[in-house]
Short mmCIF file of C-alpha atoms in Angstrom, two decimals:
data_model
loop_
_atom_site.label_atom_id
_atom_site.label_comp_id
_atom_site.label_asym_id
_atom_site.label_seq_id
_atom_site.Cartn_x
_atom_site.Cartn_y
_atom_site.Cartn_z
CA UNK A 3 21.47 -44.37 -34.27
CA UNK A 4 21.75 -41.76 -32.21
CA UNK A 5 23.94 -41.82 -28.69
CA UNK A 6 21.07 -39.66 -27.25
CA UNK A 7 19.23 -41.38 -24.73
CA UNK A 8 15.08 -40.37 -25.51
CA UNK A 9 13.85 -39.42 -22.56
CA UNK A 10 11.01 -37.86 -24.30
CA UNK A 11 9.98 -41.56 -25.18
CA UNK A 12 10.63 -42.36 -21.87
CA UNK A 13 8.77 -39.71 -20.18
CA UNK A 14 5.76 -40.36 -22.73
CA UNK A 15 2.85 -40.47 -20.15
CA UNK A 16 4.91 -38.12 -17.87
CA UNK A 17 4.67 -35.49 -20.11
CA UNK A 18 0.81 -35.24 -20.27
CA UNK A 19 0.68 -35.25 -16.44
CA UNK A 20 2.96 -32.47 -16.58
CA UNK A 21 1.60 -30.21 -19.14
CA UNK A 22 -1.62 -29.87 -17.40
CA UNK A 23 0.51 -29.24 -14.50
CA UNK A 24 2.29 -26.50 -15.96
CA UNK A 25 -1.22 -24.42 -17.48
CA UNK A 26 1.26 -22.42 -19.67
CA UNK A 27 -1.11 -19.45 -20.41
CA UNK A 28 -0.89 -17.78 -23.95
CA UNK A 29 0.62 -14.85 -22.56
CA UNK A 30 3.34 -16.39 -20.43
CA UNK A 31 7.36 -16.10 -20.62
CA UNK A 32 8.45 -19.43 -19.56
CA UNK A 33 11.71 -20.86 -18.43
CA UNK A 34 12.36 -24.40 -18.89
CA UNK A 35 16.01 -25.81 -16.85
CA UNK A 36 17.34 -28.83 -17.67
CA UNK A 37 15.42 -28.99 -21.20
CA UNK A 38 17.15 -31.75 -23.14
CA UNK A 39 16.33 -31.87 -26.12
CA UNK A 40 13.22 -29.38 -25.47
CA UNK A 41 10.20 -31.23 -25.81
CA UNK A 42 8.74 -29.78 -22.46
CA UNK A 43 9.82 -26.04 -24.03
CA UNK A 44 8.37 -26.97 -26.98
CA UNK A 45 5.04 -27.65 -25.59
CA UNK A 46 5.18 -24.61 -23.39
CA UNK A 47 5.58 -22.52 -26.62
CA UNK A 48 2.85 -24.16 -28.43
CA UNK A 49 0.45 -23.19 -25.44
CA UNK A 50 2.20 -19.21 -25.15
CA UNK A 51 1.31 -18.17 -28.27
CA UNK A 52 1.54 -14.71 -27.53
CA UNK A 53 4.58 -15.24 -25.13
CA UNK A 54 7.78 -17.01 -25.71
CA UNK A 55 9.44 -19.84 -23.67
CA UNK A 56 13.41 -20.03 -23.21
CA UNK A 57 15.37 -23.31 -22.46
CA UNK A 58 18.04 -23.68 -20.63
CA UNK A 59 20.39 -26.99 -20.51
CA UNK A 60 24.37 -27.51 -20.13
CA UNK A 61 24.36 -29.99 -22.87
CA UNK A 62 25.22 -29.00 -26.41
CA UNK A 63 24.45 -31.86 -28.08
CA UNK A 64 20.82 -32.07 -26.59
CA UNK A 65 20.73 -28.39 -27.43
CA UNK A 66 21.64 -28.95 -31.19
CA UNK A 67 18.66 -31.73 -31.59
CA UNK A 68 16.20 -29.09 -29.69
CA UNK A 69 16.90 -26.43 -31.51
CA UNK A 70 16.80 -28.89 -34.95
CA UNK A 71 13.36 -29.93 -33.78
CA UNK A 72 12.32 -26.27 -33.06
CA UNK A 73 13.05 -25.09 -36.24
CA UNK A 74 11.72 -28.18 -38.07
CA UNK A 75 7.91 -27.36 -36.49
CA UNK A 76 8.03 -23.62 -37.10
CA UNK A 77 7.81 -22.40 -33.68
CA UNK A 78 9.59 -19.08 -33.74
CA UNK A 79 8.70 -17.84 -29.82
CA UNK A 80 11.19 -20.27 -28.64
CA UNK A 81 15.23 -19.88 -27.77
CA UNK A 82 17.51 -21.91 -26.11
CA UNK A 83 21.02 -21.26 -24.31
CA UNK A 84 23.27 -23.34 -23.26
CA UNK A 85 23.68 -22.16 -19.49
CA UNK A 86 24.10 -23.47 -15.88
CA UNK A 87 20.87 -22.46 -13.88
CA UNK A 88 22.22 -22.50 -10.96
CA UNK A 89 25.07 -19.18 -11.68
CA UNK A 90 23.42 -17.83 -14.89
CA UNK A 91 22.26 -14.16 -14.58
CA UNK A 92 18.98 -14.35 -15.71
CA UNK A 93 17.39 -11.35 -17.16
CA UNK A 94 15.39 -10.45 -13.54
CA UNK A 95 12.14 -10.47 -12.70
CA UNK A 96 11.26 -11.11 -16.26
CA UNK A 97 9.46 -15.22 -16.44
CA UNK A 98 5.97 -15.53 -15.39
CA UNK A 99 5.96 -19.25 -15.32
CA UNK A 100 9.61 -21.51 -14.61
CA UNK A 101 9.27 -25.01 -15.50
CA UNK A 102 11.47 -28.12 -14.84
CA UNK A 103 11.34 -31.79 -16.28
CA UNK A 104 13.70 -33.99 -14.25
CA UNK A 105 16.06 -30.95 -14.61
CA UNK A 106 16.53 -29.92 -11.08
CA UNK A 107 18.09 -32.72 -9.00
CA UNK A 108 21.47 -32.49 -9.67
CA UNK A 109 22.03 -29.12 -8.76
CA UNK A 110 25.49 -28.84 -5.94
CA UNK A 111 23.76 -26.06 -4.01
CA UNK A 112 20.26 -26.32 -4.20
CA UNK A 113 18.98 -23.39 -2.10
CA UNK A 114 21.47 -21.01 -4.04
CA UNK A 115 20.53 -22.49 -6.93
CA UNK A 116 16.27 -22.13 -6.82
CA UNK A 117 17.38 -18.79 -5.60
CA UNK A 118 19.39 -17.48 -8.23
CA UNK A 119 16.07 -19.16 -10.55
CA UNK A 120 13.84 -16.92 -8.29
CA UNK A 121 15.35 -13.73 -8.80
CA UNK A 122 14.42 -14.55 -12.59
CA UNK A 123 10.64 -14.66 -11.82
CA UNK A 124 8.19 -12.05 -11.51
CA UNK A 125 7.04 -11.80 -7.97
CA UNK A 126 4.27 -14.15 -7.59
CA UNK A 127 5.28 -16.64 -10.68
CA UNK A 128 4.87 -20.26 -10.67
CA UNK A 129 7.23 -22.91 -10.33
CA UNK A 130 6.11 -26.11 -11.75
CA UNK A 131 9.10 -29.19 -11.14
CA UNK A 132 8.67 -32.71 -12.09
CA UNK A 133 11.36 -35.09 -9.81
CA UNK A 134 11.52 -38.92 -8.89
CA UNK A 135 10.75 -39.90 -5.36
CA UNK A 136 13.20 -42.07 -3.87
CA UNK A 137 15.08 -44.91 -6.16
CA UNK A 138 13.43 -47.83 -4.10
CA UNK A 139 10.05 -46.60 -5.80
CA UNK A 140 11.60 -46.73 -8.96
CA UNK A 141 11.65 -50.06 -10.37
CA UNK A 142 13.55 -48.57 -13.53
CA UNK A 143 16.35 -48.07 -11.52
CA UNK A 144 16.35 -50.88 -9.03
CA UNK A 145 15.75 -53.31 -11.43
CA UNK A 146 18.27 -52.27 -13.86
CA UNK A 147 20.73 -52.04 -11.77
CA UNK A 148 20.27 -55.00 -9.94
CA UNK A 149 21.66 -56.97 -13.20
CA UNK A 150 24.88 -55.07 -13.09
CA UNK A 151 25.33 -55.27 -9.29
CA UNK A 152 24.46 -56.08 -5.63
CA UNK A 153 25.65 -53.40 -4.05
CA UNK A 154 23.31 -51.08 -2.72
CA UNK A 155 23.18 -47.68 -4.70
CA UNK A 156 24.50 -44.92 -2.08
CA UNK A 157 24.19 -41.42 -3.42
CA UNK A 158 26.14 -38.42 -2.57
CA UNK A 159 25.31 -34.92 -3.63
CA UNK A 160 23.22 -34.54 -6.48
CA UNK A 161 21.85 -37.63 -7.47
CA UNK A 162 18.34 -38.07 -9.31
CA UNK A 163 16.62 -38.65 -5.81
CA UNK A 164 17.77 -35.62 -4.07
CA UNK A 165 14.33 -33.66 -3.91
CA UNK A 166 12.64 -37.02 -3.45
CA UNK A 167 12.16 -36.20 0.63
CA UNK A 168 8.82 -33.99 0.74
CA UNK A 169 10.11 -32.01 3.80
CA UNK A 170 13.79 -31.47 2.06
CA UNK A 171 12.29 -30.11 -1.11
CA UNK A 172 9.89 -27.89 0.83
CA UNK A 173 12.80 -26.54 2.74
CA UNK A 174 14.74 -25.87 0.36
CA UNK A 175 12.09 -23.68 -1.58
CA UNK A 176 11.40 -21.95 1.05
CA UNK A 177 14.74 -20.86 1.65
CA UNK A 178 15.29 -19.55 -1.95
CA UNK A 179 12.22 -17.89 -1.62
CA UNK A 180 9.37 -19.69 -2.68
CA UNK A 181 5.87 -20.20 -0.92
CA UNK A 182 2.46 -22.50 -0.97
CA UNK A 183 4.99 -25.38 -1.88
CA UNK A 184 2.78 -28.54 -2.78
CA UNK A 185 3.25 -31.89 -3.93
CA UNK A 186 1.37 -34.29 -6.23
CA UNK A 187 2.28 -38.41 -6.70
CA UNK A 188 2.84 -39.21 -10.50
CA UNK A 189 2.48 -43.07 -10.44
CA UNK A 190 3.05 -44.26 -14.46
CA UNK A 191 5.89 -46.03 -16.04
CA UNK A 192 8.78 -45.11 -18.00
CA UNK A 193 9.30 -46.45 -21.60
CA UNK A 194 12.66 -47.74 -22.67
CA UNK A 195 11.28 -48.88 -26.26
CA UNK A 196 9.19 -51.14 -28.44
CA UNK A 197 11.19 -54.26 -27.73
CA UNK A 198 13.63 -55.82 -25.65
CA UNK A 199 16.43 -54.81 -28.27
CA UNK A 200 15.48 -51.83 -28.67
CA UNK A 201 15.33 -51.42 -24.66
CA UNK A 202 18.44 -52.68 -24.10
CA UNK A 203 20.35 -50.43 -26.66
CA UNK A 204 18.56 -47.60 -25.09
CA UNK A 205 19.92 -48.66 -21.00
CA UNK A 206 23.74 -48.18 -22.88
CA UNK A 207 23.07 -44.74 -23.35
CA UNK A 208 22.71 -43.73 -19.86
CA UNK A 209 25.95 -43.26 -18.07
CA UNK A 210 25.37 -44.81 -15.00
CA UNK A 211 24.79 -48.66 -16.45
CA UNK A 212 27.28 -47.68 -18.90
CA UNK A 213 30.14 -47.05 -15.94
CA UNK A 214 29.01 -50.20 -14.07
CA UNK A 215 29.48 -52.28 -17.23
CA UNK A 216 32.66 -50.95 -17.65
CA UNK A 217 33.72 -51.91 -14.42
CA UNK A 218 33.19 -55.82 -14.70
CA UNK A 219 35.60 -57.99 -16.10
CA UNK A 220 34.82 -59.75 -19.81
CA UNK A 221 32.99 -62.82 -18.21
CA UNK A 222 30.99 -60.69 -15.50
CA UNK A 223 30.38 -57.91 -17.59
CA UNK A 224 28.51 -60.86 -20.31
CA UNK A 225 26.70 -62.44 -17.39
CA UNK A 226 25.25 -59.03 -16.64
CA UNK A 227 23.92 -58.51 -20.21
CA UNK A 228 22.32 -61.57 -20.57
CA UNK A 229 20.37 -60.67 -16.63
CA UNK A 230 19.60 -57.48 -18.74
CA UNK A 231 18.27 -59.50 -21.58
CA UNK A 232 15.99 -61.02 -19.08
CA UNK A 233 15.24 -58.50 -17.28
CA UNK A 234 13.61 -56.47 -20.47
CA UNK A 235 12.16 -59.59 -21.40
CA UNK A 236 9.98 -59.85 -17.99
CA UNK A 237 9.12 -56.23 -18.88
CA UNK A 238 7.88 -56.33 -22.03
CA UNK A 239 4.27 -56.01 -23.23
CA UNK A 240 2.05 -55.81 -25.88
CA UNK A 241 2.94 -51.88 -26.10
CA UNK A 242 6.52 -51.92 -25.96
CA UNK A 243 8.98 -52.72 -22.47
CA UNK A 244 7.93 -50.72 -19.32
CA UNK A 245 9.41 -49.90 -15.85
CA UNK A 246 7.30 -48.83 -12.69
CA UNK A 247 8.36 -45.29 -11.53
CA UNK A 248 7.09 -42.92 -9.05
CA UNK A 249 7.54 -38.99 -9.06
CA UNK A 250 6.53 -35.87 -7.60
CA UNK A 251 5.05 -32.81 -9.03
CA UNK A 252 6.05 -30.00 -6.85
CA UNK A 253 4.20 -26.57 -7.44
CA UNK A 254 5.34 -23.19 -6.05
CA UNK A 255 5.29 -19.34 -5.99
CA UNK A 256 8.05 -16.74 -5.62
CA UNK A 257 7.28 -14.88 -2.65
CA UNK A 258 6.47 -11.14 -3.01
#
């Protein structure tokens, strides 16, 4: 099994949202941060058949399955480096289309950081960013957590809510020089498998439930596994176990 979580499983009814968001066109170089395992380049070089589509991601592992699952479906306009977006000298002006899956919240200086991904668009090229609204509309991670803990989650720095604020995200494009920001509710679930086994193997491979399990004692940390159990028991259905969620799909330009 591997220690992978599959957020393209996950993400399932995400991803159709966002590849109609994205309207790769045939022609297009795209640049995909924070590409996992690669399923959202993938798709992007599927639609630029006469382009190319580079992703970008600081994990190797996730690199070493995308580029496995690249190879294994013959797509040959596709590369992938292993990079951190927000310091990596991109070739400039050279992407006519920069896409981001979940990839973009975590980043320690945002402004600098959509900045630095700027300079790497033509002027005029589209930014297309998929990112959770805030963690109280996102049952998947209230709910969860809730079985580990009642204390109240309080991020600091990058956290997978930080664009979630409409007016933060907007001004922080529009520093790093991006215009005609916009933003569209994505209201489906998130998949954490077929069954609640399978679900709650897959909640072990995501660090943050891992660290709070690690810090209960033997008899709390069992009392929270068997909430778990519960908990993916209440969620599962006749398709497989499934969390509300709520994100945003923001859409931009590089100014001139």
């Amino acid at each position: 099994m591997s220690d992978l979580f599959d957020y393209d499983a996950e993400l399932r009814l995400h991803n159709e949202l966002f590849r109609a968001a994205a309207r790769v066109g045939s022609h297009d170089r795209v640049l995909d941060i924070g590409c996992g395992t690669g399923q959202s380049t993938r798709d992007a070089a599927r639609a630029a058949v006469d382009g190319s589509a580079t992703g970008v991601d600081l994990s190797a592992p996730m690199l070493e399955r995308a580029r496995q699952l690249s190879d294994e479906q013959g797509l040959p306009n596709i590369t992938y480096q292993q990079a951190d977006a927000q310091v990596h000298r991109f070739p400039p002006t050279h992407f006519d289309l920069c896409i981001s899956r979940f990839g973009t919240m975590f980043f320690a200086d945002p402004v600098a950081a959509f900045a630095n991904i700027g300079r790497a668009l033509r002027p005029t090229a589209r930014l297309v960013l998929l990112v959770w609204q805030d963690r109280d509309r996102n049952e998947w991670a209230t709910a969860i957590r809730r079985t580990f803990t009642t204390a109240s989650a309080t991020p600091h720095g990058p956290n997978p809510f930080s664009l979630a604020d409409q007016s933060v995200t907007e001004g922080i494009l529009t520093a790093a020089g991006f215009a005609d920001v916009s933003f569209t509710d994505v209201h489906v679930p998130v998949y954490y498998g077929p069954d609640s086994a399978s679900a709650f193997d897959a909640v072990f491979r995501l660090w943050e439930f891992k660290d709070l399990l690690a810090n209960l004692d033997a008899a709390a940390a069992e009392q929270a596994r068997a909430r778990l159990r519960a908990t993916l028991d209440a969620h599962h259905t006749d398709g497989g176990v499934y969390f509300d969620s709520r994100a945003w799909i923001v859409t931009a330009r590089r100014r001139h």
